[in-house]
Short mmCIF file of C-alpha atoms in Angstrom, two decimals:
data_model
loop_
_atom_site.label_atom_id
_atom_site.label_comp_id
_atom_site.label_asym_id
_atom_site.label_seq_id
_atom_site.Cartn_x
_atom_site.Cartn_y
_atom_site.Cartn_z
CA MET A 9 -31.11 2.77 8.12
CA PHE A 10 -30.41 -0.09 6.23
CA LEU A 11 -29.78 -3.54 7.67
CA PHE A 12 -28.17 -6.02 5.47
CA ARG A 13 -27.21 -9.86 5.66
CA LYS A 14 -23.60 -10.73 4.84
CA ILE A 15 -23.41 -11.99 1.08
CA GLU A 16 -20.32 -13.99 -0.09
CA THR A 17 -21.64 -15.94 -2.96
CA VAL A 18 -24.40 -15.85 -5.25
CA ASN A 19 -25.71 -19.06 -3.26
CA ASP A 20 -26.16 -16.73 -0.20
CA ILE A 21 -28.74 -14.63 -1.91
CA LYS A 22 -32.17 -15.26 -0.57
CA THR A 23 -34.10 -12.36 -1.51
CA ALA A 24 -34.09 -10.07 -4.99
CA ALA A 25 -35.91 -6.91 -6.04
CA LEU A 26 -36.83 -6.71 -9.56
CA VAL A 27 -37.18 -3.16 -10.84
CA TYR A 28 -38.72 -3.30 -14.36
CA SER A 29 -40.42 -1.23 -17.04
CA GLY A 30 -41.24 -2.29 -20.35
CA GLU A 31 -40.24 -5.84 -20.24
CA THR A 32 -43.05 -8.28 -18.86
CA VAL A 33 -42.55 -9.38 -15.38
CA ALA A 34 -42.13 -13.03 -16.06
CA ALA A 35 -39.22 -12.43 -18.51
CA CYS A 36 -37.24 -10.22 -16.26
CA GLU A 37 -37.56 -12.93 -13.50
CA LYS A 38 -36.88 -15.82 -15.65
CA PHE A 39 -33.55 -14.11 -16.72
CA VAL A 40 -31.99 -13.96 -13.30
CA ALA A 41 -33.95 -16.91 -11.28
CA ASP A 42 -32.16 -19.70 -13.28
CA ALA A 43 -28.33 -18.23 -12.03
CA LEU A 44 -29.90 -17.70 -8.46
CA ASN A 45 -30.55 -20.21 -5.42
CA PRO A 46 -33.76 -21.91 -6.08
CA GLU A 47 -35.20 -20.79 -3.01
CA CYS A 48 -34.49 -17.12 -4.04
CA ALA A 49 -37.74 -15.09 -3.41
CA PHE A 50 -38.57 -12.14 -5.54
CA THR A 51 -40.33 -8.80 -4.80
CA LEU A 52 -41.34 -6.80 -7.80
CA PHE A 53 -41.12 -2.83 -8.40
CA THR A 54 -42.21 -0.71 -11.11
CA HIS A 55 -40.00 2.19 -11.81
CA GLU A 56 -42.81 4.27 -10.73
CA LYS A 57 -43.05 2.78 -7.39
CA ALA A 58 -39.28 2.14 -6.97
CA GLU A 59 -38.87 4.22 -4.15
CA ALA A 60 -40.90 2.02 -1.86
CA LEU A 61 -37.52 0.02 -1.68
CA LEU A 62 -36.41 2.56 0.92
CA ASN A 63 -39.02 1.29 3.31
CA SER A 64 -38.83 -2.28 2.40
CA ILE A 65 -37.20 -5.17 4.08
CA ALA A 66 -33.85 -4.92 2.26
CA PRO A 67 -33.52 -7.61 -0.37
CA ASP A 68 -30.03 -9.05 -0.77
CA VAL A 69 -29.68 -7.88 -4.45
CA ILE A 70 -31.65 -5.32 -6.63
CA PHE A 71 -31.83 -5.85 -10.49
CA ILE A 72 -33.13 -2.62 -12.31
CA PHE A 73 -33.93 -3.33 -15.84
CA SER A 74 -33.63 -0.88 -18.87
CA ASP A 75 -36.69 0.24 -21.03
CA ALA A 76 -36.15 -0.71 -24.53
CA GLY A 77 -34.75 1.95 -26.80
CA LYS A 78 -35.12 4.50 -24.30
CA SER A 79 -32.85 6.54 -22.35
CA ARG A 80 -31.12 5.13 -19.05
CA ASP A 81 -31.62 8.30 -17.22
CA LYS A 82 -34.42 6.95 -15.17
CA GLN A 83 -32.57 3.84 -14.10
CA PHE A 84 -29.37 5.74 -13.30
CA SER A 85 -31.17 8.33 -10.98
CA LEU A 86 -33.11 5.60 -9.26
CA CYS A 87 -29.73 4.21 -8.31
CA GLN A 88 -28.07 7.31 -7.50
CA MET A 89 -31.06 8.01 -5.18
CA LEU A 90 -30.72 4.84 -3.45
CA ARG A 91 -27.13 5.11 -2.77
CA SER A 92 -27.44 8.75 -1.59
CA LYS A 93 -29.91 7.29 1.18
CA GLY A 94 -27.29 5.14 2.36
CA ASP A 95 -28.26 2.06 0.39
CA GLU A 96 -25.43 -0.35 0.33
CA ARG A 97 -27.10 -3.17 -1.06
CA ILE A 98 -25.85 -5.07 -4.57
CA ILE A 99 -27.58 -3.41 -7.48
CA ILE A 100 -27.20 -4.61 -10.84
CA PHE A 101 -27.98 -2.70 -14.11
CA VAL A 102 -29.99 -5.04 -16.88
CA ALA A 103 -29.88 -3.66 -20.24
CA ASN A 104 -31.88 -5.17 -23.20
CA ASP A 105 -28.63 -4.82 -25.30
CA ARG A 106 -24.94 -4.02 -25.01
CA SER A 107 -25.08 -0.72 -26.86
CA ALA A 108 -27.30 0.49 -23.83
CA ILE A 109 -24.91 -0.32 -21.41
CA GLY A 110 -21.98 2.34 -22.61
CA ASP A 111 -18.68 1.81 -20.70
CA SER A 112 -18.16 0.01 -17.45
CA PRO A 113 -16.61 3.06 -15.47
CA LEU A 114 -19.77 4.93 -16.37
CA ILE A 115 -22.08 2.31 -14.60
CA THR A 116 -19.97 1.97 -11.57
CA SER A 117 -19.97 5.86 -11.22
CA LYS A 118 -23.88 5.69 -11.17
CA GLY A 119 -23.56 3.27 -8.18
CA PHE A 120 -23.93 0.02 -9.71
CA ASP A 121 -21.90 -2.68 -8.91
CA ASN A 122 -22.35 -4.59 -12.31
CA TYR A 123 -24.25 -5.08 -15.15
CA LEU A 124 -26.31 -7.47 -17.32
CA VAL A 125 -27.14 -8.02 -20.79
CA PHE A 126 -30.49 -9.68 -21.64
CA GLY A 127 -28.91 -12.77 -23.78
CA ASN A 128 -26.51 -13.45 -20.93
CA ASP A 129 -26.61 -17.40 -20.57
CA ILE A 130 -26.55 -18.96 -17.16
CA ALA A 131 -22.93 -19.00 -16.47
CA GLN A 132 -22.33 -15.47 -17.60
CA ILE A 133 -25.14 -14.19 -15.18
CA HIS A 134 -23.76 -16.34 -12.43
CA ASP A 135 -20.31 -15.01 -12.82
CA THR A 136 -21.47 -11.25 -13.34
CA ILE A 137 -23.51 -11.55 -9.85
CA GLN A 138 -20.60 -12.83 -8.26
CA TRP A 139 -18.43 -10.00 -9.53
CA ALA A 140 -21.13 -7.68 -8.03
CA ILE A 141 -20.84 -8.91 -4.60
CA LEU A 142 -17.17 -8.46 -4.85
CA ASN A 143 -17.54 -5.15 -6.10
CA ARG A 144 -20.00 -4.42 -3.45
CA ARG A 145 -17.81 -5.67 -0.49
CA ARG A 146 -14.72 -3.61 -1.82
CA ARG A 147 -17.30 -0.39 -2.47
CA ASN A 148 -15.99 2.03 0.20
CA LYS A 149 -12.87 0.10 0.91
CA PHE A 150 -9.59 0.08 -0.27
CA SER A 151 -7.46 -2.25 -1.93
CA LEU A 152 -3.58 -2.43 -1.26
CA GLN A 153 -1.00 -4.24 -3.04
CA PHE A 154 2.58 -4.32 -1.74
CA ASP A 155 5.86 -4.39 -3.46
CA ASP A 156 3.88 -4.66 -6.78
CA ASN A 157 3.27 -8.12 -5.77
CA PRO A 158 -0.13 -9.81 -6.53
CA ASP A 159 0.60 -12.26 -4.08
CA LYS A 160 0.22 -9.66 -1.20
CA PHE A 161 -3.16 -8.04 -1.78
CA TYR A 162 -5.68 -6.87 0.78
CA THR A 163 -8.80 -5.17 0.68
CA VAL A 164 -9.38 -2.86 4.01
CA ASP A 165 -12.34 -0.61 4.95
CA GLY A 166 -11.99 3.16 6.31
CA LYS A 167 -10.97 1.78 9.60
CA GLY A 168 -8.37 -0.47 8.47
CA LYS A 169 -10.50 -3.52 9.14
CA VAL A 170 -9.12 -6.71 6.48
CA TYR A 171 -11.82 -7.71 4.29
CA ASP A 172 -10.12 -9.64 1.60
CA LEU A 173 -6.49 -10.96 1.22
CA ASN A 174 -4.67 -13.84 -0.10
CA GLU A 175 -2.12 -16.33 1.33
CA GLY A 176 0.84 -14.36 0.63
CA ALA A 177 -0.69 -11.00 2.31
CA ALA A 178 -1.02 -13.27 5.64
CA ASN A 179 2.59 -14.29 5.86
CA GLY A 180 4.52 -12.71 8.61
CA SER A 181 1.29 -13.03 11.06
CA SER A 182 -0.04 -15.97 13.06
CA TYR A 183 -3.20 -15.93 11.20
CA SER A 184 -4.49 -17.60 8.13
CA PRO A 185 -6.21 -15.28 5.71
CA LYS A 186 -9.58 -16.68 6.91
CA GLU A 187 -8.85 -16.10 10.39
CA ILE A 188 -7.71 -12.60 9.69
CA VAL A 189 -11.26 -11.85 7.93
CA ASN A 190 -13.49 -14.01 10.10
CA ASN A 191 -11.96 -12.28 13.45
CA GLY A 192 -12.47 -8.80 12.21
CA ILE A 193 -8.53 -8.22 12.63
CA SER A 194 -7.38 -4.66 11.67
CA ALA A 195 -4.71 -3.86 9.21
CA SER A 196 -2.08 -2.53 11.93
CA GLU A 197 -2.20 -5.57 13.38
CA LEU A 198 -0.53 -7.42 10.31
CA LYS A 199 3.19 -7.10 9.85
CA THR A 200 3.17 -5.39 6.38
CA LEU A 201 0.27 -3.06 7.23
CA ARG A 202 1.66 -1.70 10.47
CA CYS A 203 1.78 1.73 8.99
CA PHE A 204 -1.64 1.76 7.19
CA GLU A 205 -3.69 4.04 9.67
CA LYS A 206 -1.01 6.66 10.10
CA VAL A 207 0.73 6.54 6.59
CA ILE A 208 -1.29 4.83 4.16
CA GLN A 209 -5.07 5.53 5.06
CA PRO A 210 -4.84 9.40 4.92
CA LEU A 211 -3.64 9.13 1.16
CA ILE A 212 -6.33 7.04 -0.37
CA CYS A 213 -8.70 9.45 -1.68
CA GLU A 214 -10.17 11.08 -5.08
CA ASN A 215 -8.06 14.14 -5.06
CA ASN A 216 -4.92 11.77 -4.94
CA VAL A 217 -5.86 9.48 -8.00
CA ASN A 218 -2.58 9.11 -10.09
CA LYS A 219 -0.24 10.67 -7.80
CA GLU A 220 2.53 8.93 -5.88
CA PHE A 221 3.99 9.69 -2.37
CA SER A 222 6.96 8.72 -0.49
CA ASN A 223 7.14 8.27 3.09
CA THR A 224 10.04 7.09 5.93
CA ILE A 225 8.50 5.12 8.52
CA GLU A 226 10.07 3.51 11.67
CA GLU A 227 8.92 -0.09 12.37
CA GLY A 228 10.57 -1.34 15.60
CA GLU A 229 13.92 -1.17 14.93
CA SER A 230 13.92 -1.00 11.43
CA VAL A 231 13.51 1.86 8.97
CA ALA A 232 11.79 1.65 5.59
CA GLN A 233 10.65 3.86 2.69
CA LEU A 234 7.27 3.85 1.19
CA ARG A 235 6.42 4.80 -2.12
CA THR A 236 2.29 4.81 -2.26
CA LYS A 237 0.41 5.64 -5.55
CA ILE A 238 -2.96 5.82 -5.69
CA HIS A 239 -5.39 4.36 -8.64
CA ASN A 240 -9.00 4.75 -9.41
CA VAL A 241 -9.90 1.05 -10.80
CA PRO A 242 -13.42 0.54 -12.38
CA THR A 243 -15.61 -1.81 -10.42
CA ILE A 244 -13.15 -1.98 -7.41
CA GLY A 245 -12.93 1.87 -6.65
CA LEU A 246 -9.64 3.39 -5.15
CA VAL A 247 -6.45 1.19 -5.32
CA ALA A 248 -3.25 1.79 -3.38
CA THR A 249 -0.04 0.25 -4.60
CA VAL A 250 2.69 0.21 -2.22
CA VAL A 251 6.42 -0.46 -2.50
CA LYS A 252 8.12 -1.00 0.69
CA THR A 253 12.10 -1.14 1.01
CA ASP A 254 14.14 -1.57 3.72
CA ILE A 255 16.46 1.45 4.18
CA THR A 256 17.68 0.73 7.68
CA LYS A 257 21.46 0.16 7.03
CA ALA A 258 21.65 2.99 4.40
CA MET A 259 19.55 5.33 7.01
CA TYR A 260 22.03 4.54 9.83
CA SER A 261 25.18 4.68 7.82
CA ASN A 262 24.53 8.03 5.90
CA THR A 263 23.31 9.65 8.88
CA MET A 264 26.15 8.57 11.17
CA ASN A 265 28.43 9.56 8.67
CA ILE A 266 27.26 13.05 8.76
CA LEU A 267 27.38 13.22 12.36
CA ILE A 268 30.44 11.48 12.73
CA ASN A 269 32.20 13.71 10.24
CA SER A 270 30.82 16.82 12.45
CA VAL A 271 32.18 15.43 15.60
CA THR A 272 35.57 14.93 13.66
CA LEU A 273 35.43 18.69 12.48
CA LEU A 274 34.78 19.65 15.97
CA SER A 275 37.98 17.74 17.08
CA HIS A 276 39.83 19.90 14.66
CA ARG A 277 38.67 23.03 16.77
CA ASP A 278 39.18 20.88 20.17
CA ASN A 279 41.51 17.96 19.82
CA TYR A 280 40.04 16.48 23.00
CA THR A 281 36.55 16.07 21.71
CA ALA A 282 37.08 12.76 19.05
CA SER A 283 38.91 10.58 21.49
CA HIS A 284 36.97 11.75 24.38
CA SER A 285 33.75 10.87 22.70
CA ALA A 286 35.24 7.22 21.56
CA ARG A 287 35.98 6.61 25.40
CA VAL A 288 32.82 7.63 26.70
CA PHE A 289 31.53 5.16 24.31
CA TYR A 290 33.55 2.20 25.55
CA TYR A 291 33.08 3.02 29.10
CA CYS A 292 29.19 3.00 28.56
CA SER A 293 29.19 -0.32 26.78
CA TYR A 294 30.93 -1.69 29.60
CA ILE A 295 28.64 -0.55 32.24
CA ALA A 296 25.54 -1.37 30.03
CA GLU A 297 26.86 -4.95 29.43
CA TYR A 298 27.59 -5.51 33.12
CA MET A 299 23.98 -4.15 34.44
CA LYS A 300 21.78 -5.16 31.47
CA PRO A 301 19.24 -2.58 32.72
CA SER A 302 16.94 -3.38 29.80
CA ASP A 303 16.12 -6.13 27.24
CA LYS A 304 14.90 -3.75 24.67
CA ARG A 305 17.29 -3.41 22.00
CA THR A 306 16.36 0.44 21.70
CA PHE A 307 17.87 0.85 25.10
CA PHE A 308 21.28 -0.11 23.78
CA ARG A 309 21.07 1.58 20.47
CA ASP A 310 20.22 4.87 21.79
CA LEU A 311 22.96 4.58 24.57
CA TYR A 312 25.74 3.55 22.21
CA LEU A 313 24.64 6.25 19.70
CA ALA A 314 24.07 9.07 22.21
CA SER A 315 27.71 8.23 23.97
CA ILE A 316 29.68 8.89 20.90
CA LEU A 317 27.70 11.91 19.74
CA HIS A 318 27.19 13.45 23.29
CA ASP A 319 29.18 16.46 22.67
CA ILE A 320 27.97 17.37 19.22
CA GLY A 321 26.03 20.27 20.51
CA LYS A 322 29.50 21.93 21.56
CA ILE A 323 29.52 22.67 17.55
CA GLY A 324 27.75 25.49 18.72
CA VAL A 325 29.95 26.98 21.10
CA ARG A 326 32.25 29.69 20.56
CA ASP A 327 35.97 28.83 20.10
CA CYS A 328 36.68 31.55 22.85
CA ILE A 329 34.81 29.33 25.42
CA LEU A 330 35.21 26.27 24.08
CA LEU A 331 39.27 26.29 23.95
CA LYS A 332 39.64 28.54 26.95
CA GLN A 333 42.44 27.46 29.03
CA GLY A 334 41.24 28.26 32.42
CA LYS A 335 38.09 28.37 34.56
CA LEU A 336 35.26 29.75 32.81
CA GLU A 337 33.50 32.86 33.93
CA GLN A 338 29.75 32.16 34.90
CA CYS A 339 28.37 33.60 31.63
CA GLU A 340 30.98 31.67 29.67
CA PHE A 341 29.73 28.38 31.60
CA ASP A 342 26.02 29.01 30.85
CA SER A 343 26.85 29.56 27.27
CA MET A 344 28.75 26.06 27.51
CA ALA A 345 25.95 24.40 29.29
CA THR A 346 23.85 24.94 26.30
CA HIS A 347 25.45 22.28 24.38
CA PRO A 348 23.22 19.26 25.45
CA VAL A 349 19.94 21.21 24.09
CA LYS A 350 21.95 22.03 20.85
CA GLY A 351 22.89 18.42 20.66
CA HIS A 352 19.40 17.43 21.31
CA GLU A 353 17.90 19.70 18.70
CA LEU A 354 20.40 18.36 16.13
CA LEU A 355 19.68 14.84 16.90
CA GLN A 356 15.47 15.35 16.57
CA ASN A 357 16.19 15.95 12.63
CA TYR A 358 16.85 12.26 12.36
CA ILE A 359 14.26 9.44 12.50
CA TYR A 360 15.96 7.12 14.65
CA LEU A 361 18.18 9.21 16.76
CA LYS A 362 14.88 10.97 18.87
CA GLY A 363 16.04 8.37 21.69
CA ALA A 364 19.56 9.15 21.58
CA GLY A 365 18.71 12.88 21.27
CA GLU A 366 17.05 12.70 24.81
CA LEU A 367 20.16 11.14 26.27
CA VAL A 368 22.20 13.87 24.89
CA ARG A 369 20.05 16.50 26.08
CA ALA A 370 20.02 14.82 29.78
CA HIS A 371 23.71 13.82 30.37
CA HIS A 372 24.42 16.59 32.61
CA GLU A 373 21.51 16.02 34.71
CA ARG A 374 21.81 14.73 38.38
CA PRO A 375 19.93 12.71 40.87
CA ASP A 376 19.79 15.48 43.18
CA GLY A 377 18.26 18.00 40.51
CA LYS A 378 21.11 20.30 40.70
CA GLY A 379 22.21 19.43 36.88
CA TYR A 380 21.48 21.02 33.70
CA PRO A 381 19.87 21.96 31.51
CA ASP A 382 16.50 21.52 32.75
CA GLY A 383 17.16 20.50 36.71
CA LEU A 384 15.72 16.87 36.07
CA THR A 385 15.67 14.63 39.32
CA GLU A 386 16.20 10.91 39.05
CA GLU A 387 12.88 9.70 38.60
CA LYS A 388 12.56 12.03 35.47
CA THR A 389 15.81 11.46 33.90
CA PRO A 390 16.63 8.42 31.35
CA LEU A 391 18.91 5.86 32.82
CA GLY A 392 21.04 5.91 29.92
CA ALA A 393 21.78 9.63 30.67
CA TYR A 394 23.19 8.72 33.99
CA ILE A 395 25.57 6.09 32.19
CA ILE A 396 26.73 8.57 29.98
CA SER A 397 27.18 10.86 32.84
CA VAL A 398 29.29 8.69 34.83
CA ALA A 399 31.42 7.67 31.73
CA ASP A 400 31.70 11.45 30.83
CA SER A 401 32.98 12.63 33.94
CA PHE A 402 35.41 9.73 34.61
CA ASP A 403 36.87 10.21 31.39
CA ALA A 404 37.08 14.13 31.82
CA MET A 405 38.71 13.72 35.50
CA THR A 406 41.21 11.12 33.90
CA SER A 407 42.16 13.22 30.80
CA SER A 408 44.75 16.02 30.85
CA ARG A 409 43.45 19.44 29.51
CA PRO A 410 45.62 22.36 28.74
CA TYR A 411 44.44 24.43 31.86
CA ARG A 412 44.99 21.23 34.38
CA ASN A 413 46.47 17.86 34.71
CA ALA A 414 44.71 14.51 34.87
CA MET A 415 43.29 13.24 37.98
CA ASP A 416 45.24 9.96 39.27
CA TYR A 417 42.97 6.67 38.73
CA ASP A 418 42.43 6.34 42.65
CA ASP A 419 41.28 10.05 42.92
CA ALA A 420 38.78 9.70 40.19
CA VAL A 421 37.27 6.56 41.38
CA ARG A 422 37.10 8.13 45.04
CA GLU A 423 35.36 11.22 43.22
CA ILE A 424 32.94 8.81 41.78
CA ARG A 425 32.51 6.98 44.98
CA ASP A 426 31.94 10.05 47.22
CA ASN A 427 29.16 11.52 45.15
CA LEU A 428 26.93 8.32 44.41
CA GLY A 429 23.10 9.35 44.71
CA SER A 430 23.80 12.99 44.36
CA GLN A 431 25.72 13.78 41.51
CA TYR A 432 25.84 10.12 39.90
CA HIS A 433 23.00 7.68 39.79
CA TYR A 434 24.03 5.49 42.96
CA ASP A 435 23.29 2.12 40.79
CA VAL A 436 25.07 3.28 37.61
CA GLY A 437 27.87 4.43 39.75
CA LYS A 438 28.22 1.48 41.85
CA ALA A 439 28.11 -0.68 38.65
CA PHE A 440 31.02 1.24 37.28
CA LEU A 441 33.14 1.01 40.46
CA GLU A 442 32.42 -2.65 40.83
CA ILE A 443 33.99 -3.14 37.02
CA ILE A 444 36.40 -0.32 36.50
CA THR A 445 40.18 -1.49 36.61
CA PRO A 446 43.50 0.31 35.39
CA ALA A 447 43.34 -2.75 32.96
CA ILE A 448 40.03 -1.84 31.50
CA VAL A 449 40.98 1.97 31.49
CA ASN A 450 44.27 1.01 29.20
CA LYS A 451 42.17 -1.11 26.98
CA VAL A 452 39.53 1.92 26.47
CA LEU A 453 42.63 4.15 25.90
CA SER A 454 43.77 1.79 23.43
CA ASN A 455 40.59 1.35 21.45
CA SER A 456 39.96 4.98 21.17
CA GLN A 457 42.91 5.48 19.09
CA LYS A 458 40.76 4.30 16.24
CA PRO A 459 39.14 6.95 14.00
CA LEU A 460 35.58 7.60 15.17
CA SER A 461 34.33 6.75 11.73
CA GLU A 462 35.49 3.20 12.33
CA ILE A 463 34.12 3.10 15.70
CA SER A 464 30.79 4.32 14.34
CA GLU A 465 30.90 1.24 11.83
CA GLU A 466 31.36 -1.06 14.35
CA ILE A 467 28.49 -0.08 16.41
CA LEU A 468 26.08 0.13 13.57
CA ALA A 469 27.35 -3.47 12.48
CA SER A 470 26.65 -4.67 15.92
CA LEU A 471 23.08 -2.79 16.16
CA LEU A 472 22.09 -4.07 12.69
CA ASN A 473 23.06 -7.68 13.15
CA THR A 474 21.17 -7.39 16.44
CA GLU A 475 18.09 -6.21 14.64
CA ALA A 476 18.47 -8.90 11.57
CA GLN A 477 18.52 -11.51 14.39
CA SER A 478 15.53 -9.97 16.43
CA SER A 479 13.46 -9.74 13.07
CA ASP A 480 14.05 -13.45 12.34
CA ASP A 481 12.98 -14.34 15.77
CA ASP A 482 9.93 -12.27 15.80
CA TYR A 483 8.46 -13.38 12.31
#
């Protein structure tokens, strides 16, 4: 096992190994010594004795000199042997002339971090060694460039720890670039790189070089599309260029248009569904704004979207049951009772509707465990589902159906009150009773006359505006 000091600059190099053959030792040492720290100590090895490097106290840098006019195979084999044994020291190939080098990718593919040519001046040697240090730090690490922007550039290791970044890349975090590197902060802690471990890191491998990938991710309240392309850059290694585009508004709008159109089509089969969905949403919004049960934006997002989509699963219920003008037989009720599950399954296909889908599935559950489809008790049921349950029941009771007349306002209120804690969540039902008035019912009836598409746009505008404000506050 090798132990290495952290080398940041040429001046940090305190020890160096020279592996020579053919050239005089003095010429080799003088060639590099003038560019290094005057206190740097040299250890000398012939090629025949170079395996001793594996057992030596690790020098900070190894210079492997070529034989004039001879094959480079011996030098290449030595470097590859050291790398195969886990040697991560800085190794530089030194050639007698430029023709012995070949191309840069060949040198780096053999494990070298850079190369020198006899005749380079001190400044060239210094710069080459500095680049070798940088290349070694980047070896077995990944470079990330966001939005094709050189001002957002990171180097991270396989575990996501940030090794290098510039000022622009640190924007959005509470740290400076130096603090991020020195404190060993991981990529997932930075705003731009939160998706690194799950989405980007698995793509960075040799098999994906020159391939491009597209992923949709959810970051807090936002939805983004990532386009990631993997490159193999000589001297640096694997680089991922990542373009991230916020598609929250388009994603929400397109998805809701599809689903609202589905509910609207359902209303062509059952005239009750569309206006009922709108009224349930408005009742839910009154309850939620009064109770303020959570300060999380996702709670209100999931509740509002679930309330307007809570009956979407009825698309899968046959007309002979959905439109029956009379009491349902048990087998017919069992079929109708599948609509929460069908709605849940439908919404799970959309990245930001998974939470809403859970509420849709549970909106017929009861605190006493006698609801459906899962017979959940109070502690296992999301509060948002209970809010929908109260709103759904009250509107159903106060709406006329082909097979029965609407219940009087006072009777519907009494029904809610008499079943608090059993059919209806006590706190939710109590809050509803505290705010409901005939005036609110009339206002809900008036608002629900608008097309569902218009109501959906109002919901999304409110949610997106809230999220935009939150993003400004957070960052």
